[in-house]
Coordinates of C-alpha atoms in Angstrom, one line a residue:
M1 CA -36.1 -1.5 -9.9
A2 CA -33.3 0.8 -9.2
T3 CA -34.3 3.1 -12.0
D4 CA -37.6 3.8 -10.7
I5 CA -36.2 4.8 -7.1
V6 CA -33.8 7.0 -8.7
T7 CA -36.7 8.8 -10.3
Q8 CA -38.9 8.9 -7.6
L9 CA -36.1 10.5 -5.5
A10 CA -35.5 13.2 -8.4
N11 CA -39.4 14.0 -8.6
S12 CA -39.4 14.2 -5.0
L13 CA -36.5 16.5 -4.8
A14 CA -38.1 18.4 -7.6
K15 CA -40.9 18.9 -5.7
T16 CA -39.5 20.2 -2.6
A17 CA -37.7 22.7 -4.6
V18 CA -41.0 23.8 -6.0
E19 CA -42.8 23.8 -2.6
E20 CA -40.2 26.2 -1.2
K21 CA -40.9 28.8 -3.9
E22 CA -44.7 28.4 -3.4
L23 CA -47.5 30.9 -2.4
S24 CA -50.8 29.6 -1.3
Y25 CA -54.1 30.6 -0.5
K26 CA -55.5 27.2 -0.4
G27 CA -58.8 26.6 1.3
Q28 CA -59.2 29.9 2.9
G29 CA -62.6 30.4 1.5
K30 CA -62.0 33.9 0.4
K31 CA -64.7 35.3 -2.5
W32 CA -62.2 37.8 -4.5
D33 CA -64.9 39.8 -7.0
D34 CA -62.9 42.9 -8.0
A35 CA -59.2 44.3 -8.2
N36 CA -59.9 45.8 -4.7
S37 CA -60.5 42.7 -3.0
V38 CA -57.5 41.0 -4.3
A39 CA -55.1 43.7 -3.5
D40 CA -53.2 41.9 -0.9
V41 CA -52.9 39.1 -2.8
V42 CA -51.6 40.8 -6.0
K43 CA -48.9 42.5 -3.5
E44 CA -47.8 39.4 -2.4
I45 CA -47.2 37.9 -6.0
E46 CA -45.5 41.0 -7.1
E47 CA -43.1 41.0 -4.1
F48 CA -42.4 37.1 -4.5
D49 CA -39.2 36.8 -6.2
G50 CA -39.0 33.2 -8.2
L51 CA -42.4 32.2 -7.8
Q52 CA -42.8 28.8 -9.0
A53 CA -46.0 27.6 -7.6
L54 CA -49.3 29.5 -7.0
R55 CA -52.2 27.8 -5.1
L56 CA -55.7 29.2 -5.3
E57 CA -57.9 26.4 -4.8
G58 CA -60.9 26.6 -2.5
N59 CA -61.3 30.2 -3.2
T60 CA -63.9 31.8 -5.6
I61 CA -62.6 34.4 -8.1
G62 CA -64.6 36.9 -10.0
L63 CA -63.6 38.0 -13.5
E64 CA -61.8 41.3 -12.2
A65 CA -60.2 40.0 -9.8
A66 CA -58.7 37.3 -12.3
K67 CA -57.5 40.1 -14.4
A68 CA -56.0 41.5 -11.1
I69 CA -54.0 38.6 -10.6
A70 CA -52.8 38.4 -14.0
K71 CA -51.5 41.3 -14.3
A72 CA -49.1 40.4 -11.3
L73 CA -48.3 37.0 -13.0
E74 CA -46.9 38.7 -16.1
T75 CA -43.6 39.0 -14.7
K76 CA -43.5 35.7 -13.3
S77 CA -41.3 33.6 -15.7
E78 CA -40.3 31.1 -13.3
M79 CA -44.0 29.9 -12.8
K80 CA -44.3 26.1 -12.9
C81 CA -47.2 24.9 -11.2
C82 CA -50.9 26.5 -11.2
Y83 CA -52.9 24.6 -8.6
W84 CA -56.5 26.4 -9.5
S85 CA -59.1 23.8 -8.9
D86 CA -62.1 24.9 -7.4
M87 CA -61.7 28.5 -7.7
F88 CA -65.1 29.4 -9.6
T89 CA -67.7 28.3 -6.9
G90 CA -71.0 30.5 -7.1
R91 CA -69.5 32.2 -10.3
L92 CA -71.7 32.8 -13.7
R93 CA -70.5 30.4 -16.3
P94 CA -69.7 33.4 -18.9
E95 CA -67.5 34.5 -16.3
I96 CA -64.9 31.9 -16.4
P97 CA -63.7 31.6 -20.0
P98 CA -62.5 35.2 -19.7
A99 CA -60.9 34.7 -16.3
L100 CA -58.8 31.8 -17.4
N101 CA -58.0 33.4 -20.7
S102 CA -56.6 36.3 -18.8
M103 CA -54.6 34.1 -16.3
G104 CA -53.2 32.1 -19.0
D105 CA -52.3 35.0 -21.4
A106 CA -50.6 36.1 -18.8
L107 CA -48.4 33.1 -18.0
I108 CA -47.7 33.2 -21.7
L109 CA -46.5 36.7 -21.7
A110 CA -44.2 36.0 -18.7
G111 CA -42.8 33.2 -20.7
A112 CA -43.4 30.7 -18.0
R113 CA -43.1 27.2 -18.9
L114 CA -45.7 25.1 -16.6
T115 CA -45.3 21.4 -15.5
V116 CA -48.4 21.3 -13.1
L117 CA -51.8 22.6 -14.3
D118 CA -55.0 21.6 -12.1
L119 CA -58.1 23.3 -12.8
S120 CA -60.1 20.3 -11.2
D121 CA -63.7 20.6 -9.9
N122 CA -64.4 24.0 -11.6
A123 CA -67.6 22.5 -13.6
F124 CA -66.8 25.2 -16.2
G125 CA -67.8 23.2 -19.3
P126 CA -66.7 22.8 -23.1
D127 CA -66.5 26.9 -22.9
G128 CA -64.1 26.7 -20.3
V129 CA -62.1 24.2 -22.1
K130 CA -62.1 27.0 -24.7
G131 CA -60.6 29.5 -22.2
I132 CA -57.4 27.4 -21.7
E133 CA -57.3 26.6 -25.1
T134 CA -54.7 29.3 -26.1
L135 CA -52.7 28.4 -23.1
L136 CA -52.6 24.7 -23.9
K137 CA -51.1 25.3 -27.3
S138 CA -48.5 27.7 -26.4
P139 CA -44.7 27.1 -25.5
T140 CA -45.9 28.0 -21.8
C141 CA -47.3 24.3 -22.0
Y142 CA -44.7 22.5 -24.2
A143 CA -43.0 21.1 -21.0
L144 CA -46.2 20.2 -19.0
Q145 CA -46.2 17.1 -17.1
E146 CA -49.5 16.9 -15.1
L147 CA -52.9 18.0 -16.4
R148 CA -55.8 17.8 -14.1
L149 CA -59.1 18.4 -15.2
N150 CA -61.2 16.1 -12.6
N151 CA -65.1 17.0 -12.4
C152 CA -65.2 20.0 -15.0
G153 CA -68.2 19.1 -16.9
M154 CA -66.4 19.1 -20.2
G155 CA -68.6 16.8 -21.9
I156 CA -68.1 15.4 -25.3
G157 CA -67.3 18.9 -27.1
G158 CA -65.1 19.9 -24.4
G159 CA -62.9 16.5 -24.7
E160 CA -62.6 17.3 -28.3
I161 CA -61.4 20.6 -28.1
L162 CA -58.8 19.5 -25.5
A163 CA -57.6 16.8 -27.8
A164 CA -57.2 19.0 -30.6
A165 CA -55.5 21.5 -28.0
L166 CA -53.1 18.7 -27.0
T167 CA -52.3 17.8 -30.3
H168 CA -51.4 21.1 -31.6
C169 CA -49.0 21.7 -28.6
H170 CA -47.3 18.3 -29.3
K171 CA -46.8 19.1 -32.9
L172 CA -45.3 22.4 -32.2
S173 CA -43.3 21.2 -29.2
S174 CA -42.1 18.7 -31.6
E175 CA -41.0 21.0 -34.1
E176 CA -38.9 22.9 -31.6
G177 CA -37.1 19.8 -30.5
T178 CA -39.0 19.4 -27.3
P179 CA -41.9 17.4 -27.7
L180 CA -44.8 17.7 -25.3
S181 CA -44.4 14.3 -22.3
L182 CA -47.3 14.8 -20.8
K183 CA -47.2 12.1 -17.7
V184 CA -50.2 12.4 -16.0
F185 CA -53.9 13.1 -17.3
V186 CA -56.7 13.4 -15.2
A187 CA -60.2 13.6 -16.3
G188 CA -62.8 11.8 -14.1
R189 CA -66.8 12.5 -13.9
N190 CA -66.7 14.7 -17.4
R191 CA -69.2 12.8 -19.5
L192 CA -66.7 12.6 -21.9
E193 CA -68.3 9.4 -23.5
N194 CA -67.2 7.8 -26.6
D195 CA -66.6 10.6 -29.2
G196 CA -64.8 12.5 -26.6
A197 CA -62.5 9.6 -25.2
T198 CA -61.8 8.7 -28.6
A199 CA -60.6 12.1 -29.8
L200 CA -58.6 12.1 -26.4
A201 CA -57.2 8.7 -27.5
H202 CA -55.8 10.1 -30.8
A203 CA -53.9 12.6 -28.8
F204 CA -52.7 10.0 -26.2
Q205 CA -51.3 7.8 -28.7
L206 CA -49.5 10.7 -30.3
I207 CA -48.0 12.1 -27.2
G208 CA -47.0 8.4 -26.1
S209 CA -45.6 9.5 -22.7
L210 CA -48.3 9.0 -20.2
E211 CA -47.5 7.4 -16.9
E212 CA -51.2 8.0 -15.3
I213 CA -54.1 7.8 -16.7
H214 CA -57.6 8.7 -14.8
M215 CA -60.8 8.7 -16.7
P216 CA -63.6 7.0 -13.9
Q217 CA -67.3 8.0 -14.8
N218 CA -67.5 9.3 -18.4
G219 CA -70.1 7.0 -19.7
I220 CA -67.7 5.5 -22.2
N221 CA -68.7 2.4 -23.6
H222 CA -66.9 0.1 -25.8
P223 CA -66.0 1.7 -29.1
G224 CA -64.4 4.3 -26.4
V225 CA -62.8 1.9 -24.5
T226 CA -61.4 0.4 -27.8
A227 CA -59.9 3.5 -28.9
L228 CA -58.3 4.4 -25.6
A229 CA -56.7 0.7 -25.6
K230 CA -55.1 1.4 -29.0
A231 CA -53.8 4.3 -27.8
L232 CA -52.5 3.3 -24.5
Q233 CA -50.5 0.5 -25.6
H234 CA -48.1 3.3 -27.3
N235 CA -47.6 4.6 -23.7
A236 CA -45.0 1.9 -22.4
G237 CA -44.6 3.9 -19.3
L238 CA -47.8 3.6 -18.0
R239 CA -48.0 2.9 -14.2
I240 CA -51.7 3.7 -13.6
I241 CA -55.0 3.0 -15.2
N242 CA -58.1 4.1 -13.8
L243 CA -61.3 3.7 -15.9
N244 CA -63.6 2.7 -13.1
D245 CA -67.4 3.0 -13.7
N246 CA -67.4 2.8 -17.5
T247 CA -68.8 0.2 -19.6
F248 CA -66.4 -1.9 -21.3
T249 CA -68.3 -5.3 -21.9
A250 CA -66.4 -8.2 -23.2
K251 CA -65.5 -6.4 -26.1
G252 CA -64.0 -3.3 -24.7
A253 CA -62.6 -5.7 -22.0
M254 CA -60.6 -7.8 -24.9
A255 CA -59.3 -4.6 -26.5
M256 CA -58.0 -3.5 -23.3
A257 CA -56.3 -6.9 -22.7
Q258 CA -54.6 -6.8 -25.9
A259 CA -53.2 -3.5 -24.8
L260 CA -52.0 -4.7 -21.4
K261 CA -49.7 -7.2 -23.5
H262 CA -47.5 -4.2 -24.7
L263 CA -47.2 -2.6 -21.3
R264 CA -44.6 -3.7 -18.7
S265 CA -44.5 -0.8 -16.3
V266 CA -48.2 -1.0 -15.1
Q267 CA -48.7 -0.9 -11.4
V268 CA -52.3 -0.3 -10.9
I269 CA -55.5 -1.1 -13.0
N270 CA -58.8 -0.1 -11.7
F271 CA -61.5 -1.6 -14.1
G272 CA -64.0 -1.6 -11.2
D273 CA -67.5 -1.4 -12.0
C274 CA -67.0 -1.7 -15.7
L275 CA -69.2 -4.7 -16.8
L276 CA -66.1 -6.8 -18.0
R277 CA -68.4 -10.2 -17.6
S278 CA -66.5 -13.2 -17.5
A279 CA -65.1 -13.3 -20.8
G280 CA -63.3 -9.9 -20.3
A281 CA -62.1 -10.9 -17.3
S282 CA -60.4 -14.0 -18.4
A283 CA -59.1 -11.8 -21.2
I284 CA -57.4 -9.4 -18.4
A285 CA -56.2 -12.6 -16.9
D286 CA -54.4 -13.8 -19.9
S287 CA -52.6 -10.6 -20.0
V288 CA -51.8 -10.4 -16.6
S289 CA -50.7 -14.0 -16.5
G290 CA -48.2 -13.2 -19.3
G291 CA -46.7 -9.9 -18.6
L292 CA -47.2 -6.8 -15.8
P293 CA -44.3 -8.1 -13.6
I294 CA -44.7 -5.0 -11.2
L295 CA -48.4 -5.1 -10.9
K296 CA -49.5 -3.9 -7.4
E297 CA -53.4 -3.8 -7.8
L298 CA -55.8 -5.2 -9.6
N299 CA -59.6 -4.2 -9.2
L300 CA -62.1 -6.2 -11.1
S301 CA -64.9 -5.6 -8.9
F302 CA -68.4 -5.2 -9.9
G303 CA -68.3 -6.7 -13.4
E304 CA -70.7 -9.8 -13.5
I305 CA -67.8 -12.3 -13.2
T306 CA -68.6 -15.5 -12.3
G307 CA -66.7 -18.1 -10.0
E308 CA -64.7 -19.9 -12.6
A309 CA -63.6 -16.6 -14.6
A310 CA -62.5 -15.3 -10.9
L311 CA -60.5 -18.5 -10.3
T312 CA -58.7 -17.8 -13.5
V313 CA -57.9 -14.2 -12.3
A314 CA -56.6 -15.7 -9.2
K315 CA -54.3 -18.0 -10.9
A316 CA -52.9 -15.1 -13.3
V317 CA -51.6 -13.4 -10.2
K318 CA -49.3 -16.4 -9.4
G319 CA -45.8 -15.1 -9.1
K320 CA -46.8 -11.3 -8.8
D321 CA -44.5 -10.5 -6.0
Q322 CA -45.3 -7.1 -5.8
L323 CA -49.1 -7.4 -5.6
E324 CA -51.0 -5.9 -2.5
K325 CA -54.5 -6.0 -3.5
L326 CA -56.8 -7.7 -5.7
D327 CA -60.4 -6.6 -5.8
L328 CA -63.0 -8.9 -7.1
N329 CA -65.9 -7.9 -4.8
G330 CA -69.3 -7.5 -6.2
N331 CA -69.1 -10.5 -8.7
C332 CA -71.4 -13.4 -9.0
L333 CA -69.1 -15.9 -7.5
G334 CA -71.5 -17.6 -4.9
E335 CA -70.5 -19.1 -1.5
D336 CA -68.6 -22.1 -2.8
G337 CA -66.8 -19.6 -5.6
C338 CA -65.7 -17.2 -3.1
K339 CA -64.3 -20.2 -0.8
A340 CA -62.4 -21.4 -3.9
L341 CA -61.2 -18.0 -4.9
K342 CA -59.8 -17.6 -1.2
D343 CA -58.2 -21.2 -1.4
C344 CA -56.7 -20.8 -4.6
L345 CA -55.1 -17.5 -3.2
E346 CA -53.8 -19.1 -0.1
D347 CA -52.2 -21.9 -2.0
L348 CA -50.2 -19.2 -4.0
N349 CA -49.2 -17.6 -0.7
L350 CA -51.6 -14.6 -1.7
G351 CA -54.2 -14.7 0.6
G352 CA -53.5 -11.5 2.2
V353 CA -53.9 -9.5 -1.2
L354 CA -57.7 -10.6 -1.9
G355 CA -60.4 -7.6 -0.6
S356 CA -63.5 -8.0 0.9
L357 CA -66.1 -10.1 -1.0
S358 CA -68.9 -8.8 1.0
D359 CA -71.1 -7.7 -1.7
D360 CA -70.8 -10.8 -4.0
E361 CA -74.1 -11.3 -5.9
G362 CA -74.1 -15.1 -5.5
D363 CA -74.1 -17.5 -8.3
Q364 CA -77.4 -18.1 -9.1
E365 CA -77.8 -15.9 -11.8
D366 CA -74.9 -16.9 -13.8
D367 CA -76.5 -18.9 -16.2
E368 CA -78.7 -15.4 -16.8
D369 CA -75.6 -13.4 -16.9
D370 CA -74.1 -15.7 -19.7
E371 CA -77.0 -15.6 -21.4
G372 CA -77.2 -11.9 -21.3
G373 CA -73.7 -11.5 -22.4
E374 CA -74.0 -13.6 -25.3
G375 CA -76.9 -12.1 -26.6
E376 CA -75.6 -8.4 -26.4
E377 CA -72.5 -9.4 -28.1
E378 CA -74.7 -11.1 -30.7
E379 CA -76.7 -8.1 -31.1
E380 CA -73.4 -6.0 -31.0
E381 CA -72.2 -7.8 -34.1
E382 CA -75.6 -7.7 -36.0
E383 CA -75.9 -3.8 -35.4
D384 CA -72.0 -3.1 -36.1
G385 CA -71.8 0.5 -36.5
D386 CA -75.0 1.4 -34.9
E387 CA -74.0 2.8 -31.5
D388 CA -77.6 3.9 -30.7
L389 CA -78.2 0.6 -29.4
D390 CA -75.3 -0.2 -27.3
E391 CA -74.6 -1.9 -23.8
E392 CA -76.2 0.8 -21.8
E393 CA -79.5 0.4 -23.4
I394 CA -79.5 -3.4 -23.1
D395 CA -78.5 -3.4 -19.6
E396 CA -81.3 -0.7 -19.0
E397 CA -84.2 -3.1 -20.7
E398 CA -82.6 -6.2 -18.3
E399 CA -83.0 -3.9 -15.3
E400 CA -86.3 -2.7 -16.5
E401 CA -87.5 -6.3 -16.8
E402 CA -85.9 -6.8 -13.2
E403 CA -87.6 -4.3 -11.7
E404 CA -91.3 -5.7 -13.2
E405 CA -90.1 -9.4 -11.7
E406 CA -89.1 -7.8 -8.1
E407 CA -92.3 -5.7 -7.9
E408 CA -94.5 -8.8 -9.1
E409 CA -93.0 -11.5 -7.5
G410 CA -96.2 -13.7 -7.3
E411 CA -96.0 -14.1 -11.3
L412 CA -94.0 -16.8 -12.8
E413 CA -94.2 -15.1 -16.4
K414 CA -93.4 -11.5 -18.0
S415 CA -94.4 -10.8 -21.4
S416 CA -91.4 -8.5 -21.4
T417 CA -88.6 -10.6 -19.9
K418 CA -86.0 -13.1 -21.9
F419 CA -85.8 -15.5 -19.2
S420 CA -88.3 -17.9 -18.2
T421 CA -87.9 -17.9 -14.3
P422 CA -88.2 -14.9 -11.7
A423 CA -85.5 -12.9 -10.7
P424 CA -83.6 -14.5 -7.5
A425 CA -83.9 -12.0 -4.6
S426 CA -80.0 -11.7 -5.0
R427 CA -80.2 -9.6 -8.3
P428 CA -78.8 -6.0 -8.5
P429 CA -81.8 -3.3 -7.4
D430 CA -83.0 -1.4 -10.1
V431 CA -83.7 2.3 -10.1
S432 CA -87.1 2.0 -8.8
S433 CA -86.2 -0.3 -5.8
F434 CA -83.4 2.4 -5.0
L435 CA -86.0 5.3 -5.0
S436 CA -88.3 3.3 -2.8
F437 CA -85.6 2.3 -0.4
P438 CA -82.5 3.6 -0.8
S439 CA -79.2 2.4 0.2
P440 CA -75.3 3.1 -0.8
D441 CA -75.1 -0.7 -1.7
K442 CA -78.1 -0.2 -4.1
L443 CA -76.9 3.0 -5.7
L444 CA -73.5 1.5 -6.3
K445 CA -74.9 -1.5 -7.7
L446 CA -76.9 0.4 -10.1
G447 CA -73.5 0.5 -12.2
A448 CA -72.0 3.0 -14.6
T449 CA -75.5 4.0 -16.0
R450 CA -76.9 5.0 -12.8
A451 CA -77.2 8.7 -13.5
S452 CA -78.8 8.3 -16.9
L453 CA -81.2 5.6 -15.1
I454 CA -82.2 7.9 -12.7
Q455 CA -82.8 10.9 -15.1
Q456 CA -84.8 8.3 -17.1
Q457 CA -87.0 7.0 -14.0
V458 CA -87.8 10.7 -12.6
D459 CA -90.5 13.0 -14.0
V460 CA -88.0 16.2 -13.9
S461 CA -91.2 18.3 -14.9
D462 CA -92.6 17.8 -11.5
S463 CA -90.6 20.1 -9.2
T464 CA -91.9 18.0 -6.1
K465 CA -91.2 14.5 -7.2
T466 CA -87.8 16.2 -8.2
A467 CA -87.2 17.2 -4.9
E468 CA -88.3 14.1 -3.3
A469 CA -86.0 12.1 -5.7
F470 CA -82.8 14.7 -4.8
L471 CA -83.5 14.0 -0.9
K472 CA -83.6 9.9 -1.4
I473 CA -80.3 10.2 -3.5
A474 CA -78.7 12.5 -1.2
S475 CA -79.9 10.3 2.2
V476 CA -76.9 7.8 1.2
Y477 CA -74.1 10.4 0.9
K478 CA -71.2 9.0 2.7
E479 CA -68.3 11.7 3.2
E480 CA -65.8 9.0 4.3
N481 CA -66.3 6.8 1.3
N482 CA -65.4 8.2 -1.8
E483 CA -67.2 5.9 -4.1
V484 CA -70.9 6.2 -2.6
K485 CA -69.7 10.1 -2.5
D486 CA -69.0 10.4 -6.1
A487 CA -71.9 8.0 -7.1
V488 CA -74.3 10.9 -5.2
L489 CA -73.1 13.8 -6.6
D490 CA -72.8 12.1 -10.1
S491 CA -76.6 11.2 -9.9
V492 CA -77.7 14.4 -8.5
D493 CA -75.8 16.5 -11.0
A494 CA -77.4 14.6 -13.6
L495 CA -80.8 14.6 -12.2
L496 CA -81.0 18.9 -11.5
R497 CA -79.2 19.4 -14.5
K498 CA -81.7 18.2 -16.3
A499 CA -84.7 19.6 -14.4
F500 CA -83.5 23.1 -14.8
A501 CA -82.6 22.6 -18.0
T502 CA -86.3 21.7 -18.5
P503 CA -88.3 24.8 -19.8
S504 CA -91.5 23.9 -18.0
F505 CA -89.5 23.3 -14.7
Q506 CA -89.9 25.7 -11.9
G507 CA -86.7 26.2 -9.8
Y508 CA -88.4 28.4 -7.2
S509 CA -91.3 25.7 -6.7
F510 CA -88.4 23.0 -6.6
V511 CA -86.5 25.1 -3.3
S512 CA -90.3 25.3 -1.9
S513 CA -90.8 21.6 -2.2
L514 CA -87.4 21.1 -1.0
L515 CA -87.6 23.1 2.0
V516 CA -91.5 21.6 2.9
L517 CA -89.8 18.0 2.7
L518 CA -87.2 19.2 5.0
G519 CA -89.5 20.3 7.4
L520 CA -88.4 24.0 7.5
L521 CA -91.3 25.5 5.5
K522 CA -95.1 24.5 6.3
S523 CA -97.1 23.8 3.7
E524 CA -101.2 23.7 3.1
D525 CA -100.8 20.0 1.9
K526 CA -100.4 17.3 4.5
V527 CA -96.7 16.6 3.6
K528 CA -95.1 14.3 5.9
P529 CA -91.1 15.8 6.2
V530 CA -88.3 13.2 5.9
R531 CA -85.9 12.8 8.7
V532 CA -83.0 15.2 7.7
V533 CA -79.7 13.5 7.9
P534 CA -76.2 15.2 7.1
G535 CA -76.2 13.9 3.8
H536 CA -78.9 16.1 2.5
L537 CA -77.4 19.4 3.5
Q538 CA -73.9 17.7 2.2
A539 CA -75.4 17.1 -1.1
L540 CA -76.9 20.3 -1.3
E541 CA -73.9 22.2 -0.5
H542 CA -72.2 20.6 -3.6
V543 CA -75.5 21.7 -5.6
V544 CA -75.5 25.2 -5.0
R545 CA -71.9 25.5 -6.4
Q546 CA -72.8 24.0 -9.7
D547 CA -73.4 26.3 -12.9
Y548 CA -77.3 24.8 -13.3
F549 CA -78.1 26.1 -9.7
P550 CA -80.1 29.5 -9.9
K551 CA -78.0 32.0 -8.0
E552 CA -81.3 33.6 -7.3
N553 CA -82.7 30.9 -4.8
V554 CA -79.3 31.0 -2.7
A555 CA -80.7 33.7 -0.6
V556 CA -84.1 31.8 0.0
L557 CA -82.5 28.6 1.1
E558 CA -79.8 30.7 3.2
A559 CA -82.7 32.3 5.3
F560 CA -84.3 29.1 6.0
M561 CA -81.0 27.4 7.1
S562 CA -80.3 30.4 9.3
R563 CA -83.7 29.7 11.3
N564 CA -83.7 27.7 14.6
S565 CA -85.3 24.4 13.5
K566 CA -85.5 20.8 15.4
A567 CA -85.3 19.2 11.9
L568 CA -81.7 20.3 11.7
E569 CA -80.3 19.6 15.1
S570 CA -78.9 16.3 14.2
C571 CA -76.7 18.1 11.4
G572 CA -74.7 20.9 12.9
D573 CA -71.6 20.5 11.2
A574 CA -73.3 19.8 8.0
R575 CA -75.9 22.8 8.6
S576 CA -72.6 25.2 9.1
S577 CA -70.9 24.1 6.0
L578 CA -73.9 24.9 4.0
Q579 CA -74.4 27.9 5.6
S580 CA -70.8 28.9 4.9
M581 CA -71.2 28.0 1.2
L582 CA -74.3 29.7 0.9
Q583 CA -72.6 32.9 1.8
R584 CA -69.9 32.3 -0.5
V585 CA -72.1 31.8 -3.4
R586 CA -74.8 34.5 -2.7
P587 CA -74.9 37.0 -5.5
E588 CA -73.9 40.8 -4.6
G589 CA -76.5 42.9 -4.1

């Protein structure tokens, strides 16, 4: 405990020292296209003696501007921290790799030794990872402690490139006697999937120094989870593990439980929305009971866990004096199960740590969940090695069957269902139900595969149907709720990325349909506009920044958003923010 306090104090003092030598342009919303537009920034960098940290996040930097900044960085040998998230808004993807290359080469030339590299929210894809590959392999990153690449759209290919670069860096730095000791790795919402996660797992096992790992919403199933579990047990200093909204199933959960038995420093575990199921939760509970002495937070929410398994988890946290939060919301406890859980924790003097159970799914479907889980595990054994038929597909089949049951409540038998009785009303909603009557709760309950499920449900060759689906998803956007916000944006990105990549999809028709549905453009057809809510405009603000959105459509949106319209009167702040973003991303000329 005393060691932790000393370490935290040392880190705090080091951070304070860096902040005193920091140059920040954070959140200024500047649009730097060329060397002239960034001349003042270049001058300040050049004149800043002992510069250690440069904040460029929240601006947009073109290739020529990046080259000018890079030139100024060539003499900054004391640089330690690059906070460069969200700095390519509205830029074409081909511009980004050379921009990153030039800035990385400048740091290498300067002989800098970075400790923090943050390139989150840049949506640069696999090519962007290639843009930092040389930097990551160089001596400039031998002392890197924090690597933040959240929401960059790396994909499987980008994950594999990144893993190879980190492995190379560790090898060369070890040969010099100073092995790479990465402490914080952040790569949520990158669609890494199993192959990308597995490649990174090999690098993590080699590095062995991680203290925090954040990889939520990456479409990782049990093979990828198992690979990560094997790697994490070699990182004895791990304090935070966040794999929220991936698909463990019992198989992945058991592998992760085994890894936890090797770790003593873990303080935060976030396995929420990971489909652990009861067997997986019980395995995690066993590891918690036998170790993890300084655990502070345990999130096993929305995992199809029954009341009995939840009680096993509750009993496992007995004696965890530092526990502050236990989240078992959104599982299948039922009224009696919820009461039993609360009573158990009260008896352990831990009643105050239990989070809300307001989204509990009820215990009516326990038998069906257990049957589905067992069937799934048997199928995994029979199809061992066949990753094309994985948990996600089985879950999708079950959800399609549930949809048929809900839509035809009067029928007692369905030829496509596994169970003999209709689904109870409390079953999680399906995609069709969500798109018919959208709500934040329904979207979250679609689980880790919501984006792919929505992709499959919507006919993206039809621009009008795509616009309608976008507005329905966006209508549940909540700026103050990060979980809902991320679910909305992830779903919107998946839908529109697929749409704009479809050859028959007409982007201009999509924008026209959008304007008609928002009541901003009259149509010859009798189309009833939706009631515009701030979420529509907030989600659209996100969309226009993404690489998949054609920038030639920006001017059209900007023109209509500038008009006086009663439809937008209730969305003043969201409208102003969208207008500002449209101005920033609008192509010149």
